mmCIF file of C-alpha atoms and ligand atoms in Angstrom:
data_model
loop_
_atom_site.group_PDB
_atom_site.id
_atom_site.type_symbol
_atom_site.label_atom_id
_atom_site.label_comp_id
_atom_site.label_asym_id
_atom_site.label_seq_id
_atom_site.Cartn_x
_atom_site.Cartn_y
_atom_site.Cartn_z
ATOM 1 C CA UNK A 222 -28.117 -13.589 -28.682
ATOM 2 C CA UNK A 223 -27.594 -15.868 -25.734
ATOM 3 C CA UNK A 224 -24.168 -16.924 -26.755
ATOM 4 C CA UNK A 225 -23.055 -13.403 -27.326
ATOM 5 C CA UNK A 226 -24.215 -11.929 -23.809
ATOM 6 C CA UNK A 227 -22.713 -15.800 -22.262
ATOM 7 C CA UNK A 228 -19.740 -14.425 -24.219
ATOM 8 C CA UNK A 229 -19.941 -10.807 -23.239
ATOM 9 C CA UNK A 230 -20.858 -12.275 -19.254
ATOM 10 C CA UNK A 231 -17.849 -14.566 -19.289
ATOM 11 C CA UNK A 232 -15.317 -11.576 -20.642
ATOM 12 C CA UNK A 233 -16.527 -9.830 -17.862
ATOM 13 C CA UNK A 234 -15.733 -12.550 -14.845
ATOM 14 C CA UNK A 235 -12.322 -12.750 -16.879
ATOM 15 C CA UNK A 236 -11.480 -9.124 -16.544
ATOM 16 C CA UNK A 237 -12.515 -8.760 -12.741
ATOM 17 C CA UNK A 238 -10.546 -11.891 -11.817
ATOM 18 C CA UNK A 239 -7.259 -10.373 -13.356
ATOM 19 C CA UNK A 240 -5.052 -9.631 -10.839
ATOM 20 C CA UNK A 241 -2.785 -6.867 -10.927
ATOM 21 C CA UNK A 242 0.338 -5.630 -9.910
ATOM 22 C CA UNK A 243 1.181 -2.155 -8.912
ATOM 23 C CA UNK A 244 4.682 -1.112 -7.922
ATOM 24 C CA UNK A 245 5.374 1.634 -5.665
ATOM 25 C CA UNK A 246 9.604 2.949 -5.520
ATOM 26 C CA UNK A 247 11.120 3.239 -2.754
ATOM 27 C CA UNK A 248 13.137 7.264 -2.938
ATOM 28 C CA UNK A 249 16.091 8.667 -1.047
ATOM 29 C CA UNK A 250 13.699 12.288 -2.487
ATOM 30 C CA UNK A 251 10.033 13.580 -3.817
ATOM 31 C CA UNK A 252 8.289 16.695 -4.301
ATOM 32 C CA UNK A 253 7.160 15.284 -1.241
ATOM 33 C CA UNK A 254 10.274 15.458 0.566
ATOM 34 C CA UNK A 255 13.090 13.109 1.719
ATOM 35 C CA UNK A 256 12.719 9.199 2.234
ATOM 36 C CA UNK A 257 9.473 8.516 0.540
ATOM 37 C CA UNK A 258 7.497 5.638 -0.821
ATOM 38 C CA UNK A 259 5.904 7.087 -4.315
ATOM 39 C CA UNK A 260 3.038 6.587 -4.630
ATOM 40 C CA UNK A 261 2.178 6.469 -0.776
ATOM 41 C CA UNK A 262 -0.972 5.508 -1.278
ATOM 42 C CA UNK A 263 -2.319 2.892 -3.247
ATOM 43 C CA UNK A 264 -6.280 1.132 -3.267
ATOM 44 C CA UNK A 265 -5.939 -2.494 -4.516
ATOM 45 C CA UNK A 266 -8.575 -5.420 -4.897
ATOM 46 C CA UNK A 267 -7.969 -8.160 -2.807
ATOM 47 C CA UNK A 268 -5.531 -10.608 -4.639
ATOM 48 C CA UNK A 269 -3.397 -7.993 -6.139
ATOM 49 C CA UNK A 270 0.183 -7.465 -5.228
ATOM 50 C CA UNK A 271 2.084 -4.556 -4.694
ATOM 51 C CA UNK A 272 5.805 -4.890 -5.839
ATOM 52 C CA UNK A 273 8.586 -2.298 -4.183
ATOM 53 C CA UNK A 274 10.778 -1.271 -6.517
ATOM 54 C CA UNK A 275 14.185 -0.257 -5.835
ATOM 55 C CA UNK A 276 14.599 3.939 -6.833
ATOM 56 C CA UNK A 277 16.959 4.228 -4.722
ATOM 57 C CA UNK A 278 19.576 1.766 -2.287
ATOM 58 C CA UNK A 279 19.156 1.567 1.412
ATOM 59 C CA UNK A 280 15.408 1.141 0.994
ATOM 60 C CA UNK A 281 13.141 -1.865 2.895
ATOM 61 C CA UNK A 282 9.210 -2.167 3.272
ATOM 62 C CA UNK A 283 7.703 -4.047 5.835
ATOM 63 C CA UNK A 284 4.277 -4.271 7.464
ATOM 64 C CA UNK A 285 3.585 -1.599 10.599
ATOM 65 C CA UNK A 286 2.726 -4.180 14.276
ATOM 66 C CA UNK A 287 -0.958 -2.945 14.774
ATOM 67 C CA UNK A 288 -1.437 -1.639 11.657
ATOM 68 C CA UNK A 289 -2.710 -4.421 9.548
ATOM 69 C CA UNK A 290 -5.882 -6.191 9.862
ATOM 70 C CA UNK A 291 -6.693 -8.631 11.999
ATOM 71 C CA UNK A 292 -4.697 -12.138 11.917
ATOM 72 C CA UNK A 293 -2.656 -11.043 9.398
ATOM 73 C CA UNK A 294 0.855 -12.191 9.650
ATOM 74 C CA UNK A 295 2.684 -9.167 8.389
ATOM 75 C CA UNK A 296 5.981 -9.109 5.552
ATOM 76 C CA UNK A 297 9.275 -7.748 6.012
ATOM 77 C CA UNK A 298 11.628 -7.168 3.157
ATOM 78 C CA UNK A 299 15.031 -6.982 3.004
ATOM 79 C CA UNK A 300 17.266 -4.231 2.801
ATOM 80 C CA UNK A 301 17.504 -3.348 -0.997
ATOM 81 C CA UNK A 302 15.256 -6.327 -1.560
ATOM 82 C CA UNK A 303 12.673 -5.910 -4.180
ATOM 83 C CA UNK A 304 9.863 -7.481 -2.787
ATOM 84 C CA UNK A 305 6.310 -8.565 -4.276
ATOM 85 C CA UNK A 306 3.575 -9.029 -1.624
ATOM 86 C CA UNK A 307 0.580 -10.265 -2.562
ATOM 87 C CA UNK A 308 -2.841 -9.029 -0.163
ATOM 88 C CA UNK A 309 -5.686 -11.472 -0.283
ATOM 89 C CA UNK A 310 -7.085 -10.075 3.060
ATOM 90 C CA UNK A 311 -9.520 -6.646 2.536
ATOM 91 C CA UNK A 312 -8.424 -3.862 4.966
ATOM 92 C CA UNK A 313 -5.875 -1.161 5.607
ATOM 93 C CA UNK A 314 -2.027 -1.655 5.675
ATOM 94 C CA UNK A 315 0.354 0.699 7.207
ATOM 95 C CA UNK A 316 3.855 -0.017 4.915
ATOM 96 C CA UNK A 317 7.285 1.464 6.774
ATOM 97 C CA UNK A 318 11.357 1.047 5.370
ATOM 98 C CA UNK A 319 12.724 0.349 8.778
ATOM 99 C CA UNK A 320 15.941 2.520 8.391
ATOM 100 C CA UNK A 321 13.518 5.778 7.707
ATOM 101 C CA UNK A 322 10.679 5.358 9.371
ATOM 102 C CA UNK A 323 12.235 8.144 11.938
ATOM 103 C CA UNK A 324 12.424 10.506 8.935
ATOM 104 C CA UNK A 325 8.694 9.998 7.818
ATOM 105 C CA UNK A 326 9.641 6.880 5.458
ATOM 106 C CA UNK A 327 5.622 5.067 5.561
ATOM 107 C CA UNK A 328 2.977 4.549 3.352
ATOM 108 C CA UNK A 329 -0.648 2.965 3.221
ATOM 109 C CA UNK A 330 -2.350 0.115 1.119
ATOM 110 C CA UNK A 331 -5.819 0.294 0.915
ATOM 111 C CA UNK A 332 -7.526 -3.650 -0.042
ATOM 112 C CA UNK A 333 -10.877 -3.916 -1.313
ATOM 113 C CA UNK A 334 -13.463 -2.206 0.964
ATOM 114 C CA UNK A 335 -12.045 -1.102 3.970
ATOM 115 C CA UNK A 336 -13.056 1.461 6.380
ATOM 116 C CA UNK A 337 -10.418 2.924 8.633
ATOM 117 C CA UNK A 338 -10.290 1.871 12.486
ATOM 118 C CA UNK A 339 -9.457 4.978 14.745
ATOM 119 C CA UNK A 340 -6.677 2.254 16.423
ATOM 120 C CA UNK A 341 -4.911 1.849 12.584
ATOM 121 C CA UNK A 342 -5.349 6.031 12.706
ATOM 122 C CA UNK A 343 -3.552 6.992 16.402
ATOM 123 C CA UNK A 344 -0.828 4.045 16.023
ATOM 124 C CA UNK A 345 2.435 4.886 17.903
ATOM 125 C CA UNK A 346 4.809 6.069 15.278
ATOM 126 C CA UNK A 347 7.737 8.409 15.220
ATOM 127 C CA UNK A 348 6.866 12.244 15.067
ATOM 128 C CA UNK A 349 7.660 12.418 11.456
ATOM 129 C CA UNK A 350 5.982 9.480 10.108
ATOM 130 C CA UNK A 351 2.893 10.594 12.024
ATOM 131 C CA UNK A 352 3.169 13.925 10.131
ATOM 132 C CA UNK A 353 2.670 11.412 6.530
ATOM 133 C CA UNK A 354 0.303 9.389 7.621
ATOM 134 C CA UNK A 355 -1.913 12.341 8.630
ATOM 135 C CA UNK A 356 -1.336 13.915 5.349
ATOM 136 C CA UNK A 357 -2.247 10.752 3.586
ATOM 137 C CA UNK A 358 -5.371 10.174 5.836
ATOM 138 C CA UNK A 359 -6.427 13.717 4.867
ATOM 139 C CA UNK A 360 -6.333 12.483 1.507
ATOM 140 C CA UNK A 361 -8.207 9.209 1.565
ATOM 141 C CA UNK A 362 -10.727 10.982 4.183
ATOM 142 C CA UNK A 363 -11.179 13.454 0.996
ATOM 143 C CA UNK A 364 -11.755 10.689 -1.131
ATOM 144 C CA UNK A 365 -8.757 9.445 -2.692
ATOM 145 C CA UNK A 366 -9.026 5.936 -3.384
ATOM 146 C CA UNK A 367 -12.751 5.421 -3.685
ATOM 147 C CA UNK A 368 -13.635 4.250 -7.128
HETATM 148 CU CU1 CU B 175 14.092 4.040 3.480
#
C-alpha cells in the first residue's frame, strides 16, 4: 500500500512539473476584429512557454515597457519570427506586435497567481489597444482564467 500511494505521490509531482506550451497566432482578422492575437488571453504556470505562431505575415510580439512585472527584462520578436518565450516569473504580461499595436494588435499572459496592479491596468497605450485590453480585463475581472 505504501509503494502504490509513493507511486501514485510521485505520478503526481511528475504531472505538475510538466511544462507546457501553448501557442497563440498572430491574425491579419477574428470574430474579434482586425490585427488580433487569438487567443488574447492566456493563464500559464510559471515555467511554461507561450509560442507565437505565424497565421498570418507581418506579425511580431514583444513585451509592453511597464507592463511586465518587476525586473523582468522583457522579449521582442522579430517580424514574422515565430518566437517561443518561456515565463518563469508569476505576474501579468501585456504582449503587443509593434506594427499594430495602433490598430488594437495586444494581448495578456497571465503566470501563476497574479493579481492585477492598477499601474499594469491605466498603461499608456494607443486608443485602440486600450479599447482590447479593457475588453480583456472585463473578462479576467469576470473570472476568466481562474482555475
Ligand atoms: Cu500585427
Amino acid at each position: 500500500m505504501l509503494k502504490l500511494i509513493l507511486a501514485l505521490t510521485l505520478s503526481l509531482f511528475a504531472f505538475a512539473a510538466q511544462a507546457a506550451t501553448f501557442e497563440v497566432k498572430m491574425l491579419n482578422r477574428s470574430d474579434r476584429g482586425p490585427m488580433v492575437f487569438v487567443p488574447d488571453f492566456v493563464a500559464i504556470e510559471p515555467g511554461d512557454s507561450v509560442k507565437f505562431v505565424i497565421g498570418h505575415k507581418s506579425h511580431n510580439a514583444a513585451s509592453i515597457d511597464g507592463m511586465v512585472p518587476d525586473g523582468y527584462a522583457g522579449f521582442k520578436g522579430k517580424i514574422n519570427e515565430e518566437i517561443e518565450v518561456k515565463f518563469d516569473q508569476s505576474g501579468f504580461y501585456g504582449i503587443k506586435c509593434l506594427p499594430h499595436i495602433g490598430m488594437g494588435m495586444v494581448m495578456v499572459i497571465k503566470v501563476g497567481e497574479a493579481e492585477m496592479t492598477e499601474a499594469f491596468r491605466t498603461v499608456e497605450v494607443p486608443a485602440r489597444a486600450r479599447k482590447r485590453f479593457d475588453a480583456i480585463f472585463a473578462e479576467i475581472d469576470a473570472g476568466a482564467g481562474q482555475p
